[in-house]
Amino acid sequence: RKEVEQDPGPFNVPEGATVAFNCTYSNSASQSFFWYRQDCRKEPKLLMSVYSSGNEDGRFTAQLNRASQYISLLIRDSKLSDSATYLCVVNKEQAGTALIFGKGTTLSVSS
Amino acid sequence: DTGVSQNPRHKITKRGQNVTFRCDPISEHNRLYWYRQTLGQGPEFLTYFQNEAQLEKSRLLSDRFSAERPKGSFSTLEIQRTEQGDSAMYLCAIGTPTVIWDSPLHFGNGTRLTVT
């Protein structure tokens, strides 16, 4: 099983749609979880951290299920500017170790 | 501005040549990471420094690769005897000085290496 696995893309949605991305991780000792966004030929940028209780930042909601080792990202009211690749990120096994990235899921929002 | 400067932005080299990339965090960050990213893949971890100590190295980091962070500030990544498979974007990232348990990384804009 890969360390971090994400939904295969691409996701093609119209503006205003709600879209959900899923991610699973293999190491139950992982403690830190993030979603990053990457635009074409640019560096990844932090979108949001993922907390155990779930958290929201505007149109974006992240959820964590430790029992199932599953992370999700929900985007409501999609905008054209949300078109990008979304990367699920998990720390390797304990605090201060490497962050492991999934392959990413590509979102394309059209008008 | 993420606070990480990488040079050069692009490097084209012939197979068999050595290349060196540099990463300069603008301010002090004790954790510095190198990642490699190829098309269609997420960034792959290469190595990590805590101050000047190299604490972790991926199996991806063959003996042709070496990284240093001599004074705990800037870092260099050298690839010897480059191969076409080394063509990728090389990303440097810094760990933000927050609680260790929740420490996202902030990336520089990378060095794109093309080996011909």
mmCIF file of N, CA, C and O in Angstrom, chain A residues 2-94:
data_model
loop_
_atom_site.group_PDB
_atom_site.id
_atom_site.type_symbol
_atom_site.label_atom_id
_atom_site.label_comp_id
_atom_site.label_asym_id
_atom_site.label_seq_id
_atom_site.Cartn_x
_atom_site.Cartn_y
_atom_site.Cartn_z
ATOM 1 N N LYS A 2 0.563 2.209 -0.856
ATOM 2 C CA LYS A 2 1.349 3.433 -0.903
ATOM 3 C C LYS A 2 1.133 4.234 0.373
ATOM 4 O O LYS A 2 0.085 4.139 1.018
ATOM 5 N N GLU A 3 2.128 5.071 0.698
ATOM 6 C CA GLU A 3 2.057 5.836 1.949
ATOM 7 C C GLU A 3 0.886 6.804 1.941
ATOM 8 O O GLU A 3 0.216 6.993 2.964
ATOM 9 N N VAL A 4 0.659 7.460 0.815
ATOM 10 C CA VAL A 4 -0.445 8.405 0.682
ATOM 11 C C VAL A 4 -1.091 8.174 -0.681
ATOM 12 O O VAL A 4 -0.402 8.244 -1.695
ATOM 13 N N GLU A 5 -2.359 7.873 -0.676
ATOM 14 C CA GLU A 5 -3.068 7.627 -1.937
ATOM 15 C C GLU A 5 -4.235 8.588 -2.083
ATOM 16 O O GLU A 5 -4.972 8.833 -1.118
ATOM 17 N N GLN A 6 -4.392 9.095 -3.279
ATOM 18 C CA GLN A 6 -5.468 10.039 -3.546
ATOM 19 C C GLN A 6 -6.344 9.538 -4.686
ATOM 20 O O GLN A 6 -5.920 8.714 -5.509
ATOM 21 N N ASP A 7 -7.566 10.084 -4.717
ATOM 22 C CA ASP A 7 -8.463 9.824 -5.841
ATOM 23 C C ASP A 7 -7.747 10.113 -7.151
ATOM 24 O O ASP A 7 -7.104 11.139 -7.275
ATOM 25 N N PRO A 8 -7.886 9.256 -8.124
ATOM 26 C CA PRO A 8 -7.324 9.621 -9.432
ATOM 27 C C PRO A 8 -8.153 10.755 -10.035
ATOM 28 O O PRO A 8 -9.333 10.845 -9.806
ATOM 29 N N GLY A 9 -7.501 11.653 -10.771
ATOM 30 C CA GLY A 9 -8.243 12.722 -11.433
ATOM 31 C C GLY A 9 -8.378 12.406 -12.915
ATOM 32 O O GLY A 9 -8.092 11.279 -13.326
ATOM 33 N N PRO A 10 -8.698 13.396 -13.689
ATOM 34 C CA PRO A 10 -9.047 14.733 -13.230
ATOM 35 C C PRO A 10 -10.538 14.846 -12.884
ATOM 36 O O PRO A 10 -11.349 14.049 -13.310
ATOM 37 N N PHE A 11 -10.844 15.840 -12.069
ATOM 38 C CA PHE A 11 -12.223 16.184 -11.778
ATOM 39 C C PHE A 11 -12.572 17.412 -12.625
ATOM 40 O O PHE A 11 -11.881 18.419 -12.531
ATOM 41 N N ASN A 12 -13.602 17.283 -13.429
ATOM 42 C CA ASN A 12 -14.057 18.397 -14.265
ATOM 43 C C ASN A 12 -15.442 18.801 -13.775
ATOM 44 O O ASN A 12 -16.385 18.016 -13.877
ATOM 45 N N VAL A 13 -15.569 20.004 -13.235
ATOM 46 C CA VAL A 13 -16.843 20.435 -12.662
ATOM 47 C C VAL A 13 -17.192 21.828 -13.163
ATOM 48 O O VAL A 13 -16.319 22.610 -13.527
ATOM 49 N N PRO A 14 -18.495 22.163 -13.164
ATOM 50 C CA PRO A 14 -18.885 23.528 -13.541
ATOM 51 C C PRO A 14 -18.731 24.464 -12.347
ATOM 52 O O PRO A 14 -18.712 24.034 -11.183
ATOM 53 N N GLU A 15 -18.654 25.736 -12.640
ATOM 54 C CA GLU A 15 -18.618 26.737 -11.569
ATOM 55 C C GLU A 15 -19.815 26.548 -10.657
ATOM 56 O O GLU A 15 -20.921 26.272 -11.113
ATOM 57 N N GLY A 16 -19.590 26.723 -9.365
ATOM 58 C CA GLY A 16 -20.678 26.605 -8.399
ATOM 59 C C GLY A 16 -20.862 25.206 -7.852
ATOM 60 O O GLY A 16 -21.585 25.024 -6.864
ATOM 61 N N ALA A 17 -20.216 24.237 -8.445
ATOM 62 C CA ALA A 17 -20.372 22.857 -7.982
ATOM 63 C C ALA A 17 -19.640 22.637 -6.661
ATOM 64 O O ALA A 17 -18.743 23.390 -6.287
ATOM 65 N N THR A 18 -20.055 21.571 -5.988
ATOM 66 C CA THR A 18 -19.339 21.108 -4.802
ATOM 67 C C THR A 18 -18.541 19.867 -5.198
ATOM 68 O O THR A 18 -19.073 18.980 -5.872
ATOM 69 N N VAL A 19 -17.307 19.829 -4.799
ATOM 70 C CA VAL A 19 -16.453 18.703 -5.165
ATOM 71 C C VAL A 19 -15.697 18.213 -3.934
ATOM 72 O O VAL A 19 -15.340 19.026 -3.064
ATOM 73 N N ALA A 20 -15.514 16.910 -3.844
ATOM 74 C CA ALA A 20 -14.832 16.318 -2.693
ATOM 75 C C ALA A 20 -13.658 15.465 -3.157
ATOM 76 O O ALA A 20 -13.791 14.698 -4.119
ATOM 77 N N PHE A 21 -12.541 15.631 -2.472
ATOM 78 C CA PHE A 21 -11.359 14.815 -2.731
ATOM 79 C C PHE A 21 -11.096 13.936 -1.521
ATOM 80 O O PHE A 21 -11.232 14.380 -0.386
ATOM 81 N N ASN A 22 -10.676 12.715 -1.782
ATOM 82 C CA ASN A 22 -10.376 11.781 -0.720
ATOM 83 C C ASN A 22 -8.923 11.369 -0.750
ATOM 84 O O ASN A 22 -8.281 11.385 -1.801
ATOM 85 N N CYS A 23 -8.444 10.961 0.419
ATOM 86 C CA CYS A 23 -7.044 10.575 0.545
ATOM 87 C C CYS A 23 -6.947 9.544 1.663
ATOM 88 O O CYS A 23 -7.609 9.689 2.699
ATOM 89 N N THR A 24 -6.151 8.509 1.459
ATOM 90 C CA THR A 24 -5.884 7.547 2.533
ATOM 91 C C THR A 24 -4.385 7.498 2.784
ATOM 92 O O THR A 24 -3.584 7.735 1.881
ATOM 93 N N TYR A 25 -4.024 7.200 4.030
ATOM 94 C CA TYR A 25 -2.607 7.104 4.380
ATOM 95 C C TYR A 25 -2.360 5.787 5.096
ATOM 96 O O TYR A 25 -3.258 5.234 5.728
ATOM 97 N N SER A 26 -1.129 5.298 4.989
ATOM 98 C CA SER A 26 -0.859 3.937 5.450
ATOM 99 C C SER A 26 -0.340 3.847 6.876
ATOM 100 O O SER A 26 -0.503 2.814 7.528
ATOM 101 N N ASN A 27 0.299 4.908 7.380
ATOM 102 C CA ASN A 27 0.950 4.803 8.683
ATOM 103 C C ASN A 27 0.081 5.368 9.795
ATOM 104 O O ASN A 27 -0.164 6.569 9.853
ATOM 105 N N SER A 28 -0.363 4.497 10.668
ATOM 106 C CA SER A 28 -1.251 4.933 11.743
ATOM 107 C C SER A 28 -0.563 5.858 12.739
ATOM 108 O O SER A 28 -1.227 6.517 13.535
ATOM 109 N N ALA A 29 0.774 5.917 12.688
ATOM 110 C CA ALA A 29 1.504 6.798 13.607
ATOM 111 C C ALA A 29 1.587 8.233 13.095
ATOM 112 O O ALA A 29 2.080 9.108 13.801
ATOM 113 N N SER A 30 1.130 8.488 11.886
ATOM 114 C CA SER A 30 1.168 9.844 11.338
ATOM 115 C C SER A 30 0.368 10.784 12.213
ATOM 116 O O SER A 30 -0.687 10.427 12.740
ATOM 117 N N GLN A 31 0.886 12.013 12.360
ATOM 118 C CA GLN A 31 0.266 12.969 13.282
ATOM 119 C C GLN A 31 -0.140 14.282 12.631
ATOM 120 O O GLN A 31 -0.966 15.003 13.171
ATOM 121 N N SER A 32 0.492 14.614 11.524
ATOM 122 C CA SER A 32 0.223 15.915 10.898
ATOM 123 C C SER A 32 -0.320 15.699 9.493
ATOM 124 O O SER A 32 0.202 14.866 8.754
ATOM 125 N N PHE A 33 -1.335 16.489 9.152
ATOM 126 C CA PHE A 33 -2.036 16.292 7.884
ATOM 127 C C PHE A 33 -2.333 17.653 7.259
ATOM 128 O O PHE A 33 -2.710 18.591 7.957
ATOM 129 N N PHE A 34 -2.151 17.716 5.944
ATOM 130 C CA PHE A 34 -2.331 18.991 5.260
ATOM 131 C C PHE A 34 -2.919 18.758 3.877
ATOM 132 O O PHE A 34 -2.763 17.685 3.293
ATOM 133 N N TRP A 35 -3.518 19.794 3.352
ATOM 134 C CA TRP A 35 -3.836 19.864 1.928
ATOM 135 C C TRP A 35 -3.030 21.015 1.326
ATOM 136 O O TRP A 35 -3.009 22.114 1.875
ATOM 137 N N TYR A 36 -2.377 20.722 0.211
ATOM 138 C CA TYR A 36 -1.647 21.724 -0.541
ATOM 139 C C TYR A 36 -2.312 21.889 -1.905
ATOM 140 O O TYR A 36 -2.935 20.967 -2.434
ATOM 141 N N ARG A 37 -2.114 23.051 -2.472
ATOM 142 C CA ARG A 37 -2.589 23.335 -3.816
ATOM 143 C C ARG A 37 -1.368 23.625 -4.671
ATOM 144 O O ARG A 37 -0.430 24.305 -4.241
ATOM 145 N N GLN A 38 -1.393 23.107 -5.911
ATOM 146 C CA GLN A 38 -0.285 23.385 -6.824
ATOM 147 C C GLN A 38 -0.836 23.793 -8.184
ATOM 148 O O GLN A 38 -1.574 23.031 -8.816
ATOM 149 N N ASP A 39 -0.474 24.983 -8.602
ATOM 150 C CA ASP A 39 -0.812 25.445 -9.944
ATOM 151 C C ASP A 39 0.248 24.945 -10.922
ATOM 152 O O ASP A 39 1.382 24.634 -10.529
ATOM 153 N N CYS A 40 -0.135 24.909 -12.195
ATOM 154 C CA CYS A 40 0.734 24.334 -13.218
ATOM 155 C C CYS A 40 2.112 25.002 -13.220
ATOM 156 O O CYS A 40 2.216 26.234 -13.268
ATOM 157 N N ARG A 41 3.148 24.204 -13.096
ATOM 158 C CA ARG A 41 4.539 24.648 -13.161
ATOM 159 C C ARG A 41 4.917 25.631 -12.036
ATOM 160 O O ARG A 41 5.840 26.408 -12.164
ATOM 161 N N LYS A 42 4.160 25.535 -10.942
ATOM 162 C CA LYS A 42 4.469 26.356 -9.773
ATOM 163 C C LYS A 42 4.769 25.442 -8.589
ATOM 164 O O LYS A 42 4.521 24.245 -8.649
ATOM 165 N N GLU A 43 5.273 26.030 -7.514
ATOM 166 C CA GLU A 43 5.528 25.241 -6.328
ATOM 167 C C GLU A 43 4.234 24.962 -5.565
ATOM 168 O O GLU A 43 3.280 25.730 -5.657
ATOM 169 N N PRO A 44 4.202 23.882 -4.781
ATOM 170 C CA PRO A 44 3.012 23.625 -3.949
ATOM 171 C C PRO A 44 2.880 24.699 -2.872
ATOM 172 O O PRO A 44 3.879 25.170 -2.318
ATOM 173 N N LYS A 45 1.644 25.051 -2.584
ATOM 174 C CA LYS A 45 1.383 26.038 -1.524
ATOM 175 C C LYS A 45 0.369 25.468 -0.545
ATOM 176 O O LYS A 45 -0.586 24.804 -0.946
ATOM 177 N N LEU A 46 0.608 25.745 0.715
ATOM 178 C CA LEU A 46 -0.284 25.235 1.745
ATOM 179 C C LEU A 46 -1.682 25.805 1.565
ATOM 180 O O LEU A 46 -1.864 27.012 1.487
ATOM 181 N N LEU A 47 -2.655 24.911 1.501
ATOM 182 C CA LEU A 47 -4.051 25.326 1.453
ATOM 183 C C LEU A 47 -4.611 25.372 2.874
ATOM 184 O O LEU A 47 -5.156 26.374 3.307
ATOM 185 N N MET A 48 -4.484 24.258 3.574
ATOM 186 C CA MET A 48 -4.942 24.228 4.961
ATOM 187 C C MET A 48 -4.401 23.007 5.679
ATOM 188 O O MET A 48 -4.110 21.981 5.068
ATOM 189 N N SER A 49 -4.258 23.162 6.984
ATOM 190 C CA SER A 49 -3.958 22.021 7.840
ATOM 191 C C SER A 49 -5.253 21.258 8.081
ATOM 192 O O SER A 49 -6.347 21.797 7.896
ATOM 193 N N VAL A 50 -5.129 20.010 8.494
ATOM 194 C CA VAL A 50 -6.300 19.188 8.782
ATOM 195 C C VAL A 50 -6.246 18.786 10.244
ATOM 196 O O VAL A 50 -5.278 18.142 10.680
ATOM 197 N N TYR A 51 -7.279 19.129 10.996
ATOM 198 C CA TYR A 51 -7.309 18.842 12.421
ATOM 199 C C TYR A 51 -8.290 17.721 12.708
ATOM 200 O O TYR A 51 -9.227 17.478 11.956
ATOM 201 N N SER A 52 -8.075 17.072 13.826
ATOM 202 C CA SER A 52 -8.882 15.894 14.183
ATOM 203 C C SER A 52 -10.370 16.192 14.214
ATOM 204 O O SER A 52 -11.190 15.358 13.850
ATOM 205 N N SER A 53 -10.708 17.388 14.643
ATOM 206 C CA SER A 53 -12.119 17.741 14.786
ATOM 207 C C SER A 53 -12.715 18.249 13.479
ATOM 208 O O SER A 53 -13.891 18.599 13.427
ATOM 209 N N GLY A 54 -11.917 18.293 12.437
ATOM 210 C CA GLY A 54 -12.385 18.864 11.178
ATOM 211 C C GLY A 54 -12.260 20.375 11.233
ATOM 212 O O GLY A 54 -12.369 20.976 12.304
ATOM 213 N N ASN A 55 -12.009 20.987 10.115
ATOM 214 C CA ASN A 55 -11.882 22.442 10.110
ATOM 215 C C ASN A 55 -12.299 23.009 8.773
ATOM 216 O O ASN A 55 -12.303 22.313 7.753
ATOM 217 N N GLU A 56 -12.656 24.273 8.834
ATOM 218 C CA GLU A 56 -13.228 24.945 7.680
ATOM 219 C C GLU A 56 -12.491 26.256 7.453
ATOM 220 O O GLU A 56 -12.099 26.939 8.403
ATOM 221 N N ASP A 57 -12.310 26.587 6.188
ATOM 222 C CA ASP A 57 -11.701 27.877 5.846
ATOM 223 C C ASP A 57 -12.453 28.397 4.635
ATOM 224 O O ASP A 57 -12.163 28.005 3.498
ATOM 225 N N GLY A 58 -13.452 29.220 4.889
ATOM 226 C CA GLY A 58 -14.267 29.726 3.794
ATOM 227 C C GLY A 58 -15.014 28.604 3.099
ATOM 228 O O GLY A 58 -15.765 27.860 3.729
ATOM 229 N N ARG A 59 -14.756 28.436 1.819
ATOM 230 C CA ARG A 59 -15.447 27.408 1.030
ATOM 231 C C ARG A 59 -14.824 26.027 1.165
ATOM 232 O O ARG A 59 -15.310 25.063 0.571
ATOM 233 N N PHE A 60 -13.751 25.925 1.902
ATOM 234 C CA PHE A 60 -12.993 24.685 2.016
ATOM 235 C C PHE A 60 -13.198 24.048 3.391
ATOM 236 O O PHE A 60 -13.088 24.718 4.403
ATOM 237 N N THR A 61 -13.484 22.745 3.374
ATOM 238 C CA THR A 61 -13.642 22.001 4.620
ATOM 239 C C THR A 61 -12.775 20.751 4.562
ATOM 240 O O THR A 61 -12.828 20.000 3.595
ATOM 241 N N ALA A 62 -11.995 20.558 5.599
ATOM 242 C CA ALA A 62 -11.142 19.373 5.679
ATOM 243 C C ALA A 62 -11.619 18.490 6.823
ATOM 244 O O ALA A 62 -12.042 18.983 7.872
ATOM 245 N N GLN A 63 -11.569 17.184 6.609
ATOM 246 C CA GLN A 63 -11.963 16.220 7.624
ATOM 247 C C GLN A 63 -10.887 15.159 7.764
ATOM 248 O O GLN A 63 -10.224 14.801 6.781
ATOM 249 N N LEU A 64 -10.745 14.646 8.977
ATOM 250 C CA LEU A 64 -9.794 13.580 9.254
ATOM 251 C C LEU A 64 -10.506 12.456 9.986
ATOM 252 O O LEU A 64 -11.215 12.711 10.955
ATOM 253 N N ASN A 65 -10.301 11.239 9.538
ATOM 254 C CA ASN A 65 -10.819 10.068 10.221
ATOM 255 C C ASN A 65 -9.634 9.174 10.539
ATOM 256 O O ASN A 65 -9.139 8.433 9.681
ATOM 257 N N ARG A 66 -9.158 9.247 11.770
ATOM 258 C CA ARG A 66 -7.946 8.494 12.155
ATOM 259 C C ARG A 66 -8.195 6.988 12.125
ATOM 260 O O ARG A 66 -7.307 6.219 11.772
ATOM 261 N N ALA A 67 -9.385 6.580 12.507
ATOM 262 C CA ALA A 67 -9.677 5.133 12.559
ATOM 263 C C ALA A 67 -9.567 4.512 11.174
ATOM 264 O O ALA A 67 -9.044 3.405 11.003
ATOM 265 N N SER A 68 -10.051 5.240 10.173
ATOM 266 C CA SER A 68 -10.013 4.737 8.795
ATOM 267 C C SER A 68 -8.780 5.222 8.047
ATOM 268 O O SER A 68 -8.581 4.831 6.890
ATOM 269 N N GLN A 69 -7.991 6.099 8.688
ATOM 270 C CA GLN A 69 -6.786 6.666 8.057
ATOM 271 C C GLN A 69 -7.169 7.316 6.733
ATOM 272 O O GLN A 69 -6.616 6.996 5.666
ATOM 273 N N TYR A 70 -8.076 8.256 6.860
ATOM 274 C CA TYR A 70 -8.715 8.852 5.698
ATOM 275 C C TYR A 70 -8.839 10.364 5.928
ATOM 276 O O TYR A 70 -9.164 10.816 7.016
ATOM 277 N N ILE A 71 -8.535 11.114 4.859
ATOM 278 C CA ILE A 71 -8.625 12.571 4.913
ATOM 279 C C ILE A 71 -9.464 13.027 3.722
ATOM 280 O O ILE A 71 -9.390 12.410 2.641
ATOM 281 N N SER A 72 -10.233 14.067 3.918
ATOM 282 C CA SER A 72 -11.024 14.568 2.798
ATOM 283 C C SER A 72 -10.914 16.086 2.717
ATOM 284 O O SER A 72 -10.584 16.768 3.688
ATOM 285 N N LEU A 73 -11.195 16.580 1.523
ATOM 286 C CA LEU A 73 -11.261 18.024 1.279
ATOM 287 C C LEU A 73 -12.518 18.282 0.473
ATOM 288 O O LEU A 73 -12.724 17.670 -0.579
ATOM 289 N N LEU A 74 -13.356 19.169 0.985
ATOM 290 C CA LEU A 74 -14.593 19.540 0.302
ATOM 291 C C LEU A 74 -14.469 20.986 -0.146
ATOM 292 O O LEU A 74 -14.112 21.852 0.650
ATOM 293 N N ILE A 75 -14.770 21.228 -1.403
ATOM 294 C CA ILE A 75 -14.775 22.593 -1.933
ATOM 295 C C ILE A 75 -16.202 22.911 -2.355
ATOM 296 O O ILE A 75 -16.778 22.226 -3.214
ATOM 297 N N ARG A 76 -16.763 23.923 -1.741
ATOM 298 C CA ARG A 76 -18.133 24.343 -2.091
ATOM 299 C C ARG A 76 -18.069 25.533 -3.044
ATOM 300 O O ARG A 76 -17.120 26.319 -3.014
ATOM 301 N N ASP A 77 -19.118 25.680 -3.859
ATOM 302 C CA ASP A 77 -19.248 26.834 -4.746
ATOM 303 C C ASP A 77 -17.952 27.056 -5.542
ATOM 304 O O ASP A 77 -17.329 28.126 -5.461
ATOM 305 N N SER A 78 -17.570 26.066 -6.283
ATOM 306 C CA SER A 78 -16.289 26.102 -7.007
ATOM 307 C C SER A 78 -16.159 27.341 -7.888
ATOM 308 O O SER A 78 -17.118 27.757 -8.541
ATOM 309 N N LYS A 79 -14.968 27.883 -7.897
ATOM 310 C CA LYS A 79 -14.637 29.037 -8.740
ATOM 311 C C LYS A 79 -13.649 28.584 -9.816
ATOM 312 O O LYS A 79 -12.920 27.610 -9.632
ATOM 313 N N LEU A 80 -13.613 29.367 -10.890
ATOM 314 C CA LEU A 80 -12.636 29.072 -11.944
ATOM 315 C C LEU A 80 -11.221 29.039 -11.373
ATOM 316 O O LEU A 80 -10.387 28.221 -11.776
ATOM 317 N N SER A 81 -10.969 29.919 -10.423
ATOM 318 C CA SER A 81 -9.630 30.022 -9.831
ATOM 319 C C SER A 81 -9.271 28.841 -8.937
ATOM 320 O O SER A 81 -8.120 28.726 -8.499
ATOM 321 N N ASP A 82 -10.231 27.951 -8.673
ATOM 322 C CA ASP A 82 -9.910 26.751 -7.891
ATOM 323 C C ASP A 82 -9.240 25.687 -8.751
ATOM 324 O O ASP A 82 -8.746 24.680 -8.227
ATOM 325 N N SER A 83 -9.206 25.875 -10.052
ATOM 326 C CA SER A 83 -8.572 24.903 -10.952
ATOM 327 C C SER A 83 -7.097 24.790 -10.597
ATOM 328 O O SER A 83 -6.351 25.769 -10.633
ATOM 329 N N ALA A 84 -6.696 23.582 -10.237
ATOM 330 C CA ALA A 84 -5.331 23.337 -9.768
ATOM 331 C C ALA A 84 -5.215 21.857 -9.433
ATOM 332 O O ALA A 84 -6.175 21.101 -9.565
ATOM 333 N N THR A 85 -4.048 21.461 -8.984
ATOM 334 C CA THR A 85 -3.858 20.105 -8.446
ATOM 335 C C THR A 85 -3.826 20.195 -6.930
ATOM 336 O O THR A 85 -3.149 21.061 -6.366
ATOM 337 N N TYR A 86 -4.558 19.312 -6.283
ATOM 338 C CA TYR A 86 -4.659 19.312 -4.824
ATOM 339 C C TYR A 86 -3.904 18.099 -4.282
ATOM 340 O O TYR A 86 -4.162 16.965 -4.665
ATOM 341 N N LEU A 87 -2.969 18.394 -3.404
ATOM 342 C CA LEU A 87 -2.061 17.375 -2.875
ATOM 343 C C LEU A 87 -2.384 17.081 -1.420
ATOM 344 O O LEU A 87 -2.454 17.998 -0.590
ATOM 345 N N CYS A 88 -2.566 15.829 -1.121
ATOM 346 C CA CYS A 88 -2.767 15.381 0.253
ATOM 347 C C CYS A 88 -1.388 15.111 0.860
ATOM 348 O O CYS A 88 -0.535 14.483 0.211
ATOM 349 N N VAL A 89 -1.158 15.575 2.072
ATOM 350 C CA VAL A 89 0.176 15.499 2.672
ATOM 351 C C VAL A 89 0.073 14.979 4.102
ATOM 352 O O VAL A 89 -0.750 15.464 4.887
ATOM 353 N N VAL A 90 0.941 14.034 4.426
ATOM 354 C CA VAL A 90 0.915 13.385 5.737
ATOM 355 C C VAL A 90 2.343 13.297 6.245
ATOM 356 O O VAL A 90 3.261 13.017 5.459
ATOM 357 N N ASN A 91 2.551 13.489 7.541
ATOM 358 C CA ASN A 91 3.923 13.321 8.012
ATOM 359 C C ASN A 91 4.226 11.840 8.142
ATOM 360 O O ASN A 91 3.338 11.011 8.308
ATOM 361 N N LYS A 92 5.513 11.523 8.053
ATOM 362 C CA LYS A 92 5.906 10.134 7.835
ATOM 363 C C LYS A 92 5.513 9.241 8.992
ATOM 364 O O LYS A 92 4.888 8.203 8.825
ATOM 365 N N GLU A 93 5.903 9.612 10.184
ATOM 366 C CA GLU A 93 5.564 8.728 11.282
ATOM 367 C C GLU A 93 5.560 9.425 12.626
ATOM 368 O O GLU A 93 4.869 9.004 13.521
ATOM 369 N N GLN A 94 6.292 10.470 12.802
ATOM 370 C CA GLN A 94 6.322 11.117 14.096
ATOM 371 C C GLN A 94 6.681 12.575 13.889
ATOM 372 O O GLN A 94 7.074 12.980 12.817
#
